[in-house]
């Protein structure tokens, strides 16, 4: 497949687009594999710097107790977006992985903004690039992601995910902001990045 390049107005060249096949694997392969990829929604977004994996067999996953109207998309085929409201305040985006019925997903926790930064600043009401997308709720607000994006395919407009061009150095640690299965080291990040929701332990 020929390399897909962004228009000059969008900045740096982009790699190949990821398809649903990329997500039809273990969530533990997909999660670190997204570090360094570029995620855009309506042309706004950046480089994925931090994610968390959630598997249906552990109680921190929304799918642990079975399907509900909210999490139904998790039980469907891989390669779709699961958007939910956290604490009744923030939207969070997740990528459904593994075979249909597995109900496992990757939470996108942080991005390094590269595309549509003026729109992000306007939506977030702040100027500092480092603070625009350093958290799952922050990045959804910056990118304009909400419940209307729930169940959308990850390989069709308005969503575009471009594969990383080089394998980065990745660090891992325990997940953040949960009270169950807290010891699992399923949080992954781009080593040395300034664009993380929280530093990884040394």
PDB file of C-alpha atoms in Angstrom:
ATOM      1  CA  UNK A   1       0.000   0.000   0.000  1.00  0.00           C
ATOM      2  CA  UNK A   2       1.495   3.406  -0.925  1.00  0.00           C
ATOM      3  CA  UNK A   3       2.284   5.752   1.908  1.00  0.00           C
ATOM      4  CA  UNK A   4      -0.449   8.287   2.576  1.00  0.00           C
ATOM      5  CA  UNK A   5       0.791  11.810   3.103  1.00  0.00           C
ATOM      6  CA  UNK A   6      -0.996  14.712   4.716  1.00  0.00           C
ATOM      7  CA  UNK A   7      -1.678  17.941   2.838  1.00  0.00           C
ATOM      8  CA  UNK A   8       1.034  20.568   3.385  1.00  0.00           C
ATOM      9  CA  UNK A   9      -1.293  22.541   5.667  1.00  0.00           C
ATOM     10  CA  UNK A  10      -1.455  19.667   8.134  1.00  0.00           C
ATOM     11  CA  UNK A  11       2.250  19.548   8.932  1.00  0.00           C
ATOM     12  CA  UNK A  12       4.392  16.438   9.079  1.00  0.00           C
ATOM     13  CA  UNK A  13       3.878  13.495   6.671  1.00  0.00           C
ATOM     14  CA  UNK A  14       1.635  10.726   7.938  1.00  0.00           C
ATOM     15  CA  UNK A  15       2.023   6.977   7.547  1.00  0.00           C
ATOM     16  CA  UNK A  16      -0.414   4.321   6.404  1.00  0.00           C
ATOM     17  CA  UNK A  17      -3.950   4.253   7.742  1.00  0.00           C
ATOM     18  CA  UNK A  18      -4.751   1.541  10.250  1.00  0.00           C
ATOM     19  CA  UNK A  19      -7.678  -0.747   9.442  1.00  0.00           C
ATOM     20  CA  UNK A  20      -9.952  -2.882  11.601  1.00  0.00           C
ATOM     21  CA  UNK A  21      -7.495  -5.763  11.160  1.00  0.00           C
ATOM     22  CA  UNK A  22      -5.015  -3.923  13.402  1.00  0.00           C
ATOM     23  CA  UNK A  23      -7.520  -4.064  16.282  1.00  0.00           C
ATOM     24  CA  UNK A  24      -8.490  -7.727  15.781  1.00  0.00           C
ATOM     25  CA  UNK A  25      -5.682  -8.853  18.094  1.00  0.00           C
ATOM     26  CA  UNK A  26      -5.001  -9.121  21.789  1.00  0.00           C
ATOM     27  CA  UNK A  27      -5.654  -5.847  23.573  1.00  0.00           C
ATOM     28  CA  UNK A  28      -2.170  -6.278  25.063  1.00  0.00           C
ATOM     29  CA  UNK A  29      -0.658  -6.100  21.575  1.00  0.00           C
ATOM     30  CA  UNK A  30      -2.855  -3.288  20.319  1.00  0.00           C
ATOM     31  CA  UNK A  31      -2.337  -0.973  23.324  1.00  0.00           C
ATOM     32  CA  UNK A  32       1.460  -0.594  23.105  1.00  0.00           C
ATOM     33  CA  UNK A  33       1.184  -0.725  19.312  1.00  0.00           C
ATOM     34  CA  UNK A  34      -0.790   2.533  19.367  1.00  0.00           C
ATOM     35  CA  UNK A  35       1.991   4.486  21.081  1.00  0.00           C
ATOM     36  CA  UNK A  36       3.449   6.751  18.413  1.00  0.00           C
ATOM     37  CA  UNK A  37       0.472   6.441  16.055  1.00  0.00           C
ATOM     38  CA  UNK A  38      -1.337   9.603  14.941  1.00  0.00           C
ATOM     39  CA  UNK A  39      -5.032   9.883  15.832  1.00  0.00           C
ATOM     40  CA  UNK A  40      -7.217  12.465  14.080  1.00  0.00           C
ATOM     41  CA  UNK A  41     -10.932  13.227  14.385  1.00  0.00           C
ATOM     42  CA  UNK A  42     -12.137  15.610  11.693  1.00  0.00           C
ATOM     43  CA  UNK A  43      -8.483  16.445  11.071  1.00  0.00           C
ATOM     44  CA  UNK A  44      -7.784  17.393  14.699  1.00  0.00           C
ATOM     45  CA  UNK A  45      -5.495  15.367  16.960  1.00  0.00           C
ATOM     46  CA  UNK A  46      -1.942  14.220  17.374  1.00  0.00           C
ATOM     47  CA  UNK A  47       0.523  11.523  18.369  1.00  0.00           C
ATOM     48  CA  UNK A  48      -0.724   8.934  20.865  1.00  0.00           C
ATOM     49  CA  UNK A  49       1.543   9.110  23.922  1.00  0.00           C
ATOM     50  CA  UNK A  50      -0.399   7.164  26.570  1.00  0.00           C
ATOM     51  CA  UNK A  51      -3.009   4.392  26.627  1.00  0.00           C
ATOM     52  CA  UNK A  52      -4.482   1.790  28.973  1.00  0.00           C
ATOM     53  CA  UNK A  53      -5.643  -1.736  28.166  1.00  0.00           C
ATOM     54  CA  UNK A  54      -8.879  -3.169  29.593  1.00  0.00           C
ATOM     55  CA  UNK A  55      -9.799  -6.841  29.271  1.00  0.00           C
ATOM     56  CA  UNK A  56     -13.227  -8.313  29.947  1.00  0.00           C
ATOM     57  CA  UNK A  57     -11.802 -10.811  32.449  1.00  0.00           C
ATOM     58  CA  UNK A  58     -10.799  -8.129  34.986  1.00  0.00           C
ATOM     59  CA  UNK A  59     -13.205  -6.028  37.090  1.00  0.00           C
ATOM     60  CA  UNK A  60     -11.930  -2.605  35.994  1.00  0.00           C
ATOM     61  CA  UNK A  61     -13.292  -3.238  32.492  1.00  0.00           C
ATOM     62  CA  UNK A  62     -16.767  -1.856  31.782  1.00  0.00           C
ATOM     63  CA  UNK A  63     -17.619  -5.182  30.157  1.00  0.00           C
ATOM     64  CA  UNK A  64     -16.765  -7.312  33.193  1.00  0.00           C
ATOM     65  CA  UNK A  65     -20.395  -7.753  34.299  1.00  0.00           C
ATOM     66  CA  UNK A  66     -21.772  -8.294  30.818  1.00  0.00           C
ATOM     67  CA  UNK A  67     -23.422  -6.167  28.132  1.00  0.00           C
ATOM     68  CA  UNK A  68     -25.455  -3.062  28.914  1.00  0.00           C
ATOM     69  CA  UNK A  69     -26.893  -0.361  26.644  1.00  0.00           C
ATOM     70  CA  UNK A  70     -23.813   1.757  27.404  1.00  0.00           C
ATOM     71  CA  UNK A  71     -21.093  -0.804  26.693  1.00  0.00           C
ATOM     72  CA  UNK A  72     -22.768  -2.835  23.924  1.00  0.00           C
ATOM     73  CA  UNK A  73     -20.271  -1.728  21.283  1.00  0.00           C
ATOM     74  CA  UNK A  74     -17.507  -3.430  23.290  1.00  0.00           C
ATOM     75  CA  UNK A  75     -19.156  -6.798  22.612  1.00  0.00           C
ATOM     76  CA  UNK A  76     -19.233  -6.241  18.872  1.00  0.00           C
ATOM     77  CA  UNK A  77     -16.482  -6.613  16.288  1.00  0.00           C
ATOM     78  CA  UNK A  78     -13.095  -4.908  16.718  1.00  0.00           C
ATOM     79  CA  UNK A  79     -12.188  -1.566  15.196  1.00  0.00           C
ATOM     80  CA  UNK A  80     -14.985   0.593  16.577  1.00  0.00           C
ATOM     81  CA  UNK A  81     -15.071   3.530  18.977  1.00  0.00           C
ATOM     82  CA  UNK A  82     -16.542   3.222  22.466  1.00  0.00           C
ATOM     83  CA  UNK A  83     -17.260   6.618  24.043  1.00  0.00           C
ATOM     84  CA  UNK A  84     -18.566   6.960  27.588  1.00  0.00           C
ATOM     85  CA  UNK A  85     -19.056   9.684  30.174  1.00  0.00           C
ATOM     86  CA  UNK A  86     -16.666   9.498  33.137  1.00  0.00           C
ATOM     87  CA  UNK A  87     -18.000  10.637  36.535  1.00  0.00           C
ATOM     88  CA  UNK A  88     -20.804  12.395  34.661  1.00  0.00           C
ATOM     89  CA  UNK A  89     -18.359  15.056  33.485  1.00  0.00           C
ATOM     90  CA  UNK A  90     -15.812  13.985  30.864  1.00  0.00           C
ATOM     91  CA  UNK A  91     -16.101  11.960  27.675  1.00  0.00           C
ATOM     92  CA  UNK A  92     -13.513   9.203  27.192  1.00  0.00           C
ATOM     93  CA  UNK A  93     -12.640   7.345  23.991  1.00  0.00           C
ATOM     94  CA  UNK A  94     -11.763   3.676  23.709  1.00  0.00           C
ATOM     95  CA  UNK A  95     -10.854   1.432  20.784  1.00  0.00           C
ATOM     96  CA  UNK A  96     -12.614  -1.958  20.748  1.00  0.00           C
ATOM     97  CA  UNK A  97     -10.175  -4.845  20.258  1.00  0.00           C
ATOM     98  CA  UNK A  98     -10.024  -8.637  19.918  1.00  0.00           C
ATOM     99  CA  UNK A  99     -12.662 -10.885  18.362  1.00  0.00           C
ATOM    100  CA  UNK A 100     -16.364 -10.150  18.564  1.00  0.00           C
ATOM    101  CA  UNK A 101     -17.685 -10.974  22.036  1.00  0.00           C
ATOM    102  CA  UNK A 102     -14.346 -10.426  23.783  1.00  0.00           C
ATOM    103  CA  UNK A 103     -15.414  -6.940  24.922  1.00  0.00           C
ATOM    104  CA  UNK A 104     -11.886  -5.617  25.433  1.00  0.00           C
ATOM    105  CA  UNK A 105     -10.709  -2.102  24.626  1.00  0.00           C
ATOM    106  CA  UNK A 106      -7.891   0.446  24.776  1.00  0.00           C
ATOM    107  CA  UNK A 107      -8.497   3.759  26.538  1.00  0.00           C
ATOM    108  CA  UNK A 108      -6.707   6.687  24.880  1.00  0.00           C
ATOM    109  CA  UNK A 109      -5.229   8.696  27.746  1.00  0.00           C
ATOM    110  CA  UNK A 110      -2.991  11.347  26.163  1.00  0.00           C
ATOM    111  CA  UNK A 111      -1.807  12.862  22.878  1.00  0.00           C
ATOM    112  CA  UNK A 112       0.899  15.204  21.705  1.00  0.00           C
ATOM    113  CA  UNK A 113      -1.074  17.785  19.681  1.00  0.00           C
ATOM    114  CA  UNK A 114       0.063  18.111  16.054  1.00  0.00           C
ATOM    115  CA  UNK A 115      -3.039  18.880  13.980  1.00  0.00           C
ATOM    116  CA  UNK A 116      -5.793  21.452  14.514  1.00  0.00           C
ATOM    117  CA  UNK A 117      -4.121  23.065  17.508  1.00  0.00           C
ATOM    118  CA  UNK A 118      -6.075  26.352  17.161  1.00  0.00           C
ATOM    119  CA  UNK A 119      -9.341  24.387  17.366  1.00  0.00           C
ATOM    120  CA  UNK A 120      -8.061  22.510  20.410  1.00  0.00           C
ATOM    121  CA  UNK A 121      -7.118  25.742  22.156  1.00  0.00           C
ATOM    122  CA  UNK A 122     -10.537  27.198  21.445  1.00  0.00           C
ATOM    123  CA  UNK A 123     -12.391  24.156  22.733  1.00  0.00           C
ATOM    124  CA  UNK A 124     -10.262  23.840  25.850  1.00  0.00           C
ATOM    125  CA  UNK A 125     -10.058  27.574  26.541  1.00  0.00           C
ATOM    126  CA  UNK A 126      -6.305  27.533  27.072  1.00  0.00           C
ATOM    127  CA  UNK A 127      -3.117  28.133  25.116  1.00  0.00           C
ATOM    128  CA  UNK A 128      -0.498  25.764  26.558  1.00  0.00           C
ATOM    129  CA  UNK A 129      -0.071  22.900  24.075  1.00  0.00           C
ATOM    130  CA  UNK A 130       1.234  20.558  26.751  1.00  0.00           C
ATOM    131  CA  UNK A 131      -2.027  20.788  28.695  1.00  0.00           C
ATOM    132  CA  UNK A 132      -4.426  20.361  25.779  1.00  0.00           C
ATOM    133  CA  UNK A 133      -4.579  16.554  25.632  1.00  0.00           C
ATOM    134  CA  UNK A 134      -2.869  15.240  28.797  1.00  0.00           C
ATOM    135  CA  UNK A 135      -5.807  13.201  30.044  1.00  0.00           C
ATOM    136  CA  UNK A 136      -8.667  11.178  28.505  1.00  0.00           C
ATOM    137  CA  UNK A 137     -11.298  13.839  29.196  1.00  0.00           C
ATOM    138  CA  UNK A 138      -9.038  16.662  28.061  1.00  0.00           C
ATOM    139  CA  UNK A 139      -8.241  15.085  24.724  1.00  0.00           C
ATOM    140  CA  UNK A 140     -11.900  14.332  23.990  1.00  0.00           C
ATOM    141  CA  UNK A 141     -12.804  17.958  24.698  1.00  0.00           C
ATOM    142  CA  UNK A 142      -9.891  19.200  22.573  1.00  0.00           C
ATOM    143  CA  UNK A 143     -10.820  16.921  19.667  1.00  0.00           C
ATOM    144  CA  UNK A 144     -14.575  17.497  19.934  1.00  0.00           C
ATOM    145  CA  UNK A 145     -15.318  13.848  20.727  1.00  0.00           C
ATOM    146  CA  UNK A 146     -18.609  13.056  22.477  1.00  0.00           C
ATOM    147  CA  UNK A 147     -21.413  10.487  22.540  1.00  0.00           C
ATOM    148  CA  UNK A 148     -22.264  11.122  18.879  1.00  0.00           C
ATOM    149  CA  UNK A 149     -18.982   9.400  18.000  1.00  0.00           C
ATOM    150  CA  UNK A 150     -19.848   6.243  19.947  1.00  0.00           C
ATOM    151  CA  UNK A 151     -19.905   3.098  17.735  1.00  0.00           C
ATOM    152  CA  UNK A 152     -18.184   4.816  14.784  1.00  0.00           C
ATOM    153  CA  UNK A 153     -15.640   2.752  12.806  1.00  0.00           C
ATOM    154  CA  UNK A 154     -12.002   3.585  13.440  1.00  0.00           C
ATOM    155  CA  UNK A 155     -11.038   3.295   9.770  1.00  0.00           C
ATOM    156  CA  UNK A 156     -13.504   5.725   8.199  1.00  0.00           C
ATOM    157  CA  UNK A 157     -14.168   9.477   8.403  1.00  0.00           C
ATOM    158  CA  UNK A 158     -14.305  11.419  10.627  1.00  0.00           C
ATOM    159  CA  UNK A 159     -11.712   9.173  12.342  1.00  0.00           C
ATOM    160  CA  UNK A 160      -8.269   8.469  10.904  1.00  0.00           C
ATOM    161  CA  UNK A 161      -5.476   6.587  12.681  1.00  0.00           C
ATOM    162  CA  UNK A 162      -2.061   6.534  11.035  1.00  0.00           C
ATOM    163  CA  UNK A 163       0.505   3.872  11.916  1.00  0.00           C
ATOM    164  CA  UNK A 164       3.667   5.030  13.609  1.00  0.00           C
ATOM    165  CA  UNK A 165       6.610   5.344  11.259  1.00  0.00           C
ATOM    166  CA  UNK A 166       9.190   4.008  13.737  1.00  0.00           C
ATOM    167  CA  UNK A 167       8.844   1.869  16.851  1.00  0.00           C
ATOM    168  CA  UNK A 168       9.317   4.155  19.882  1.00  0.00           C
ATOM    169  CA  UNK A 169      10.646   3.304  23.317  1.00  0.00           C
ATOM    170  CA  UNK A 170       7.642   2.401  25.451  1.00  0.00           C
ATOM    171  CA  UNK A 171       7.260   2.348  29.223  1.00  0.00           C
ATOM    172  CA  UNK A 172       4.532   0.629  31.235  1.00  0.00           C
ATOM    173  CA  UNK A 173       2.974   0.833  34.668  1.00  0.00           C
ATOM    174  CA  UNK A 174      -0.242   0.420  36.625  1.00  0.00           C
ATOM    175  CA  UNK A 175      -3.425   2.079  35.418  1.00  0.00           C
ATOM    176  CA  UNK A 176      -4.709   5.359  36.845  1.00  0.00           C
ATOM    177  CA  UNK A 177      -7.963   6.376  38.517  1.00  0.00           C
ATOM    178  CA  UNK A 178      -9.427   2.930  39.139  1.00  0.00           C
ATOM    179  CA  UNK A 179     -10.261   1.056  42.328  1.00  0.00           C
ATOM    180  CA  UNK A 180     -10.335  -2.518  40.972  1.00  0.00           C
ATOM    181  CA  UNK A 181      -7.525  -4.616  39.481  1.00  0.00           C
ATOM    182  CA  UNK A 182      -5.203  -1.764  40.421  1.00  0.00           C
ATOM    183  CA  UNK A 183      -1.996  -3.798  40.266  1.00  0.00           C
ATOM    184  CA  UNK A 184      -2.101  -4.733  36.585  1.00  0.00           C
ATOM    185  CA  UNK A 185       0.698  -3.019  34.600  1.00  0.00           C
ATOM    186  CA  UNK A 186      -1.521  -2.248  31.612  1.00  0.00           C
ATOM    187  CA  UNK A 187      -0.772   1.447  31.148  1.00  0.00           C
ATOM    188  CA  UNK A 188       1.647   2.221  28.311  1.00  0.00           C
ATOM    189  CA  UNK A 189       3.395   5.454  27.421  1.00  0.00           C
ATOM    190  CA  UNK A 190       5.944   7.074  25.167  1.00  0.00           C
ATOM    191  CA  UNK A 191       9.188   7.222  27.126  1.00  0.00           C
ATOM    192  CA  UNK A 192      10.410  10.763  27.754  1.00  0.00           C
ATOM    193  CA  UNK A 193       7.260  12.445  26.421  1.00  0.00           C
ATOM    194  CA  UNK A 194       6.126  15.714  28.016  1.00  0.00           C
ATOM    195  CA  UNK A 195       2.585  14.925  26.904  1.00  0.00           C
ATOM    196  CA  UNK A 196       1.469  12.397  29.530  1.00  0.00           C
ATOM    197  CA  UNK A 197      -1.422  12.571  31.991  1.00  0.00           C
ATOM    198  CA  UNK A 198       0.968  11.496  34.753  1.00  0.00           C
ATOM    199  CA  UNK A 199       4.655  10.567  34.727  1.00  0.00           C
ATOM    200  CA  UNK A 200       5.603   6.901  34.828  1.00  0.00           C
ATOM    201  CA  UNK A 201       7.662   5.750  37.815  1.00  0.00           C
ATOM    202  CA  UNK A 202      11.416   5.557  37.037  1.00  0.00           C
TER     203      UNK A 202
END
